[in-house]
Amino acid sequence: MQITDVLKNKNLPDQTPGDKLRSKQKIVECVTFVRLELYNSDMPCGAKAVRERLEKFYHVKPLPSERTLARILADPLTHGRTGIYV
């Protein structure tokens, strides 16, 4: 299953129908994917931009705070790459 399928699929295999909550690992995967998507599109890819993208495009519930997203992004995700962090 591709990550885009996981992000857009509201009824994940480990969830009951109607349950839109995602596990911590799924949120980290979503944040990782969205950050790389924004980075590869040469768009701002900081915590605020990732949060807006998760909310507007992927409809993630519950939406992580900007601080939580910043902690996830500070993990070895960037591997020394540069980007526009807003």
Coordinates of N, CA, C and O in Angstrom, one line a residue, residues 7 27-51 53-54 58 69-70 72-85:
L7 N -2.7 7.9 3.5 CA -3.1 9.3 3.9 C -4.5 9.6 3.6 O -5.3 10.2 4.3
I27 N 0.7 9.2 12.0 CA 0.9 10.6 12.0 C 2.4 10.9 11.6 O 2.6 11.8 10.7
V28 N 3.3 10.2 12.1 CA 4.7 10.5 11.8 C 4.9 10.2 10.3 O 5.6 10.9 9.6
E29 N 4.3 9.1 9.8 CA 4.4 8.8 8.4 C 3.8 9.9 7.5 O 4.4 10.2 6.5
C30 N 2.7 10.4 7.9 CA 2.0 11.4 7.2 C 2.8 12.7 7.2 O 3.0 13.3 6.1
V31 N 3.4 13.1 8.3 CA 4.2 14.3 8.4 C 5.5 14.1 7.5 O 5.8 15.0 6.8
T32 N 6.1 12.9 7.6 CA 7.3 12.7 6.8 C 6.9 12.8 5.3 O 7.7 13.5 4.5
F33 N 5.9 12.2 4.9 CA 5.5 12.2 3.5 C 5.1 13.7 3.0 O 5.6 14.1 2.0
V34 N 4.4 14.4 3.8 CA 4.0 15.8 3.5 C 5.2 16.7 3.4 O 5.3 17.5 2.5
R35 N 6.1 16.5 4.4 CA 7.3 17.4 4.4 C 8.1 17.1 3.1 O 8.6 18.1 2.5
L36 N 8.3 15.9 2.7 CA 9.1 15.6 1.5 C 8.3 16.0 0.3 O 8.9 16.5 -0.7
E37 N 7.0 15.9 0.3 CA 6.2 16.4 -0.8 C 6.4 17.9 -1.0 O 6.6 18.4 -2.1
L38 N 6.3 18.6 0.1 CA 6.5 20.1 0.0 C 7.9 20.4 -0.4 O 8.1 21.3 -1.2
Y39 N 8.9 19.7 0.2 CA 10.3 20.0 -0.1 C 10.6 19.8 -1.6 O 11.2 20.6 -2.3
N40 N 10.1 18.7 -2.2 CA 10.3 18.3 -3.6 C 9.6 19.3 -4.5 O 9.9 19.4 -5.7
S41 N 8.5 20.0 -4.0 CA 7.8 20.9 -4.8 C 8.4 22.3 -4.7 O 7.8 23.3 -5.2
D42 N 9.5 22.4 -3.9 CA 10.1 23.7 -3.6 C 9.2 24.7 -3.0 O 9.1 25.9 -3.3
M43 N 8.4 24.2 -2.0 CA 7.5 25.0 -1.3 C 8.0 25.0 0.2 O 8.8 24.2 0.6
P44 N 7.5 26.0 1.0 CA 7.8 26.0 2.4 C 7.5 24.6 3.0 O 6.4 24.1 2.8
C45 N 8.4 24.1 3.9 CA 8.2 22.8 4.4 C 8.5 22.7 5.9 O 8.9 21.7 6.4
G46 N 8.2 23.8 6.6 CA 8.3 23.8 8.1 C 7.0 23.3 8.7 O 6.1 22.9 8.1
A47 N 7.0 23.4 10.0 CA 5.9 22.8 10.8 C 4.5 23.5 10.5 O 3.5 22.8 10.3
K48 N 4.5 24.8 10.3 CA 3.3 25.5 9.9 C 2.8 25.1 8.6 O 1.6 24.8 8.4
A49 N 3.7 25.0 7.6 CA 3.2 24.6 6.2 C 2.8 23.1 6.2 O 1.8 22.8 5.6
V50 N 3.5 22.3 7.0 CA 3.1 20.9 7.0 C 1.7 20.7 7.7 O 0.8 20.0 7.2
R51 N 1.5 21.5 8.8 CA 0.2 21.5 9.5 C -1.0 21.9 8.6 O -2.0 21.3 8.5
R53 N -1.0 21.8 5.3 CA -1.2 20.8 4.3 C -2.0 19.5 4.8 O -2.9 19.0 4.2
L54 N -1.6 19.1 6.0 CA -2.3 18.0 6.7 C -3.8 18.3 6.9 O -4.7 17.4 6.7
Y58 N -5.1 16.5 3.4 CA -5.3 15.1 3.9 C -6.3 14.9 5.0 O -6.6 13.8 5.4
L69 N 4.8 18.9 15.5 CA 5.3 18.7 14.1 C 6.8 19.1 14.0 O 7.6 18.5 13.4
A70 N 7.1 20.2 14.8 CA 8.5 20.6 14.8 C 9.4 19.6 15.4 O 10.5 19.3 14.9
I72 N 8.8 16.3 15.3 CA 8.9 15.2 14.3 C 9.9 15.6 13.2 O 10.7 14.8 12.7
L73 N 9.8 16.9 12.7 CA 10.7 17.4 11.7 C 12.1 17.5 12.1 O 13.0 17.4 11.3
A74 N 12.3 17.7 13.4 CA 13.7 17.8 13.9 C 14.4 16.5 14.0 O 15.6 16.4 14.1
D75 N 13.6 15.4 13.9 CA 14.2 14.1 13.9 C 15.1 14.0 12.6 O 15.0 14.8 11.8
P76 N 15.8 12.9 12.5 CA 16.8 12.9 11.3 C 16.1 12.8 10.0 O 16.6 12.2 9.0
L77 N 15.0 13.5 9.8 CA 14.2 13.5 8.6 C 14.9 14.3 7.5 O 14.9 13.9 6.3
T78 N 15.5 15.4 7.8 CA 16.1 16.3 6.8 C 17.4 15.8 6.2 O 17.8 16.1 5.1
H79 N 18.2 15.1 7.0 CA 19.5 14.6 6.5 C 20.4 15.6 5.9 O 21.0 15.4 4.9
G80 N 20.4 16.8 6.5 CA 21.2 17.9 6.1 C 20.7 18.7 4.9 O 21.4 19.6 4.4
R81 N 19.5 18.3 4.4 CA 19.0 19.1 3.3 C 18.5 20.4 3.7 O 18.2 20.6 4.9
T82 N 18.5 21.3 2.8 CA 18.0 22.7 3.1 C 16.6 22.8 2.5 O 16.2 22.0 1.6
G83 N 15.9 23.7 3.0 CA 14.5 24.0 2.5 C 14.0 25.3 3.1 O 14.7 25.9 3.9
I84 N 12.9 25.7 2.6 CA 12.2 26.9 3.1 C 11.4 26.5 4.3 O 10.4 25.8 4.2
Y85 N 11.8 26.8 5.5 CA 11.0 26.4 6.7 C 10.3 27.6 7.2 O 10.8 28.6 7.7

